[in-house]
PDB file of C-alpha atoms in Angstrom:
ATOM      1  CA  MET A 225       8.056 -13.048 -16.255  1.00 77.00           C
ATOM      2  CA  GLY A 226       9.652 -10.362 -13.724  1.00 91.00           C
ATOM      3  CA  LYS A 227       8.628  -9.304 -10.340  1.00 97.00           C
ATOM      4  CA  ILE A 228       5.642  -7.103  -9.787  1.00 98.00           C
ATOM      5  CA  ILE A 229       5.849  -3.647  -8.086  1.00 98.00           C
ATOM      6  CA  HIS A 230       2.800  -2.726  -6.126  1.00 98.00           C
ATOM      7  CA  ILE A 231       2.456   1.073  -5.266  1.00 98.00           C
ATOM      8  CA  VAL A 232      -0.250   2.319  -3.145  1.00 98.00           C
ATOM      9  CA  LEU A 233      -0.761   6.232  -2.407  1.00 98.00           C
ATOM     10  CA  TRP A 234      -3.215   7.526   0.279  1.00 98.00           C
ATOM     11  CA  LYS A 235      -4.366  10.839   1.443  1.00 98.00           C
ATOM     12  CA  LEU A 236      -4.580  10.605   5.124  1.00 98.00           C
ATOM     13  CA  LYS A 237      -7.339  12.040   7.228  1.00 96.00           C
ATOM     14  CA  GLY A 238      -7.944  12.612  10.839  1.00 93.00           C
ATOM     15  CA  ASN A 239      -4.958  12.251  13.245  1.00 95.00           C
ATOM     16  CA  HIS A 240      -1.960  11.335  10.683  1.00 96.00           C
ATOM     17  CA  GLU A 241      -0.186   9.193  13.178  1.00 96.00           C
ATOM     18  CA  VAL A 242      -3.062   7.218  14.161  1.00 97.00           C
ATOM     19  CA  ALA A 243      -3.733   6.624  10.542  1.00 97.00           C
ATOM     20  CA  LYS A 244      -0.134   5.640   9.792  1.00 97.00           C
ATOM     21  CA  GLU A 245      -0.179   3.351  12.620  1.00 97.00           C
ATOM     22  CA  ALA A 246      -3.543   1.714  11.658  1.00 97.00           C
ATOM     23  CA  ILE A 247      -2.138   1.250   8.049  1.00 97.00           C
ATOM     24  CA  SER A 248       0.979  -0.232   9.029  1.00 97.00           C
ATOM     25  CA  ALA A 249      -1.236  -3.475   9.908  1.00 97.00           C
ATOM     26  CA  LEU A 250      -0.261  -4.228   6.181  1.00 97.00           C
ATOM     27  CA  TYR A 251       3.166  -5.417   7.286  1.00 97.00           C
ATOM     28  CA  LYS A 252       1.581  -8.276   8.913  1.00 97.00           C
ATOM     29  CA  VAL A 253      -0.217  -9.509   5.806  1.00 97.00           C
ATOM     30  CA  PRO A 254       1.547 -12.311   4.265  1.00 97.00           C
ATOM     31  CA  GLY A 255       2.521 -12.333   0.563  1.00 97.00           C
ATOM     32  CA  ALA A 256       4.730  -9.594  -0.454  1.00 98.00           C
ATOM     33  CA  GLU A 257       8.537 -10.546  -0.707  1.00 98.00           C
ATOM     34  CA  SER A 258       9.121  -6.771   0.557  1.00 98.00           C
ATOM     35  CA  MET A 259       7.219  -3.756   1.748  1.00 98.00           C
ATOM     36  CA  LYS A 260       7.982  -0.320   2.739  1.00 98.00           C
ATOM     37  CA  LEU A 261       5.526   2.384   4.044  1.00 98.00           C
ATOM     38  CA  GLY A 262       6.556   6.143   4.227  1.00 97.00           C
ATOM     39  CA  PRO A 263       5.715   9.647   3.510  1.00 97.00           C
ATOM     40  CA  PRO A 264       6.794  11.383   0.203  1.00 97.00           C
ATOM     41  CA  LEU A 265      10.106  13.000   0.093  1.00 96.00           C
ATOM     42  CA  ILE A 266       8.952  16.101  -1.796  1.00 96.00           C
ATOM     43  CA  ASP A 267       5.429  17.242  -0.807  1.00 93.00           C
ATOM     44  CA  ALA A 268       5.116  19.599  -3.727  1.00 95.00           C
ATOM     45  CA  ARG A 269       4.885  17.001  -6.288  1.00 96.00           C
ATOM     46  CA  ALA A 270       2.944  14.614  -4.176  1.00 97.00           C
ATOM     47  CA  LYS A 271      -0.437  16.243  -5.170  1.00 96.00           C
ATOM     48  CA  GLY A 272      -1.928  15.868  -1.381  1.00 96.00           C
ATOM     49  CA  PHE A 273      -0.946  12.101  -1.137  1.00 98.00           C
ATOM     50  CA  ASN A 274       0.850  12.010   2.130  1.00 97.00           C
ATOM     51  CA  TRP A 275       1.352   8.344   2.756  1.00 98.00           C
ATOM     52  CA  GLY A 276       2.600   5.437   0.431  1.00 98.00           C
ATOM     53  CA  LEU A 277       3.304   1.651   0.252  1.00 98.00           C
ATOM     54  CA  TYR A 278       5.856   0.207  -2.046  1.00 98.00           C
ATOM     55  CA  SER A 279       5.810  -3.747  -2.165  1.00 98.00           C
ATOM     56  CA  VAL A 280       7.361  -6.237  -4.262  1.00 98.00           C
ATOM     57  CA  PHE A 281       5.691  -9.624  -5.488  1.00 98.00           C
ATOM     58  CA  SER A 282       7.051 -12.637  -7.051  1.00 97.00           C
ATOM     59  CA  SER A 283       4.458 -12.563  -9.661  1.00 97.00           C
ATOM     60  CA  SER A 284       0.950 -11.330 -10.864  1.00 96.00           C
ATOM     61  CA  GLU A 285      -0.768 -14.545  -9.328  1.00 97.00           C
ATOM     62  CA  ALA A 286       1.098 -13.611  -5.869  1.00 98.00           C
ATOM     63  CA  LEU A 287      -0.075 -10.071  -6.040  1.00 98.00           C
ATOM     64  CA  GLN A 288      -3.811 -11.297  -6.808  1.00 97.00           C
ATOM     65  CA  LYS A 289      -3.608 -13.677  -4.102  1.00 98.00           C
ATOM     66  CA  TYR A 290      -2.470 -11.138  -1.715  1.00 98.00           C
ATOM     67  CA  ALA A 291      -5.267  -8.707  -2.846  1.00 97.00           C
ATOM     68  CA  VAL A 292      -8.227 -11.202  -2.273  1.00 98.00           C
ATOM     69  CA  SER A 293      -6.674 -12.615   0.920  1.00 98.00           C
ATOM     70  CA  GLU A 294      -8.908 -12.586   3.963  1.00 98.00           C
ATOM     71  CA  GLU A 295      -5.983 -10.981   6.017  1.00 97.00           C
ATOM     72  CA  HIS A 296      -5.624  -8.152   3.398  1.00 98.00           C
ATOM     73  CA  VAL A 297      -9.139  -7.425   3.069  1.00 98.00           C
ATOM     74  CA  LYS A 298      -9.584  -7.311   6.947  1.00 98.00           C
ATOM     75  CA  VAL A 299      -6.640  -4.964   7.191  1.00 97.00           C
ATOM     76  CA  VAL A 300      -7.954  -2.794   4.222  1.00 97.00           C
ATOM     77  CA  GLU A 301     -11.665  -2.622   5.642  1.00 97.00           C
ATOM     78  CA  ASN A 302     -10.747  -2.254   9.294  1.00 97.00           C
ATOM     79  CA  ASN A 303      -7.343  -0.164   9.237  1.00 97.00           C
ATOM     80  CA  VAL A 304      -7.025   1.595   5.820  1.00 97.00           C
ATOM     81  CA  LYS A 305     -10.411   2.570   4.627  1.00 97.00           C
ATOM     82  CA  PRO A 306     -11.443   4.316   8.001  1.00 97.00           C
ATOM     83  CA  ASN A 307      -8.296   6.440   7.777  1.00 97.00           C
ATOM     84  CA  ILE A 308      -7.959   7.764   4.165  1.00 97.00           C
ATOM     85  CA  GLU A 309      -9.592  10.499   1.976  1.00 98.00           C
ATOM     86  CA  ASP A 310      -8.315   9.172  -1.286  1.00 98.00           C
ATOM     87  CA  ILE A 311      -6.249   6.389  -2.843  1.00 98.00           C
ATOM     88  CA  LEU A 312      -4.332   5.652  -5.882  1.00 98.00           C
ATOM     89  CA  ALA A 313      -2.829   2.137  -6.823  1.00 97.00           C
ATOM     90  CA  TYR A 314      -0.416   1.173  -9.404  1.00 98.00           C
ATOM     91  CA  ASP A 315       1.187  -2.005 -10.459  1.00 98.00           C
ATOM     92  CA  PHE A 316       3.929  -2.901 -12.982  1.00 97.00           C
ATOM     93  CA  GLU A 317       6.221  -5.626 -13.868  1.00 97.00           C
ATOM     94  CA  LEU A 318       9.706  -5.500 -13.843  1.00 95.00           C
ATOM     95  CA  ASP A 319      11.896  -6.829 -16.792  1.00 88.00           C
ATOM     96  CA  ALA A 320      12.846 -10.492 -16.050  1.00 71.00           C
TER      97      ALA A 320
END
């Protein structure tokens, strides 16, 4: 089984700098092997999604554990949801 790539795209609302700062609390949630937040390089192709997350997990089980962890749920409820208009999440497995 290969590593799992977890991608989340958001359409930020309100003050984008405040939203980005709030969402960056995801960096403190344990579980991912690596994580990067950032804007799209080509706005015209992003369909309004203006902030994204790319993270790598060791397995689908590790991703699931992260998704339901108290720390993750707290950051999503308190930091992410208040600052977004829309969300798109996509996960896939890398070849082993």
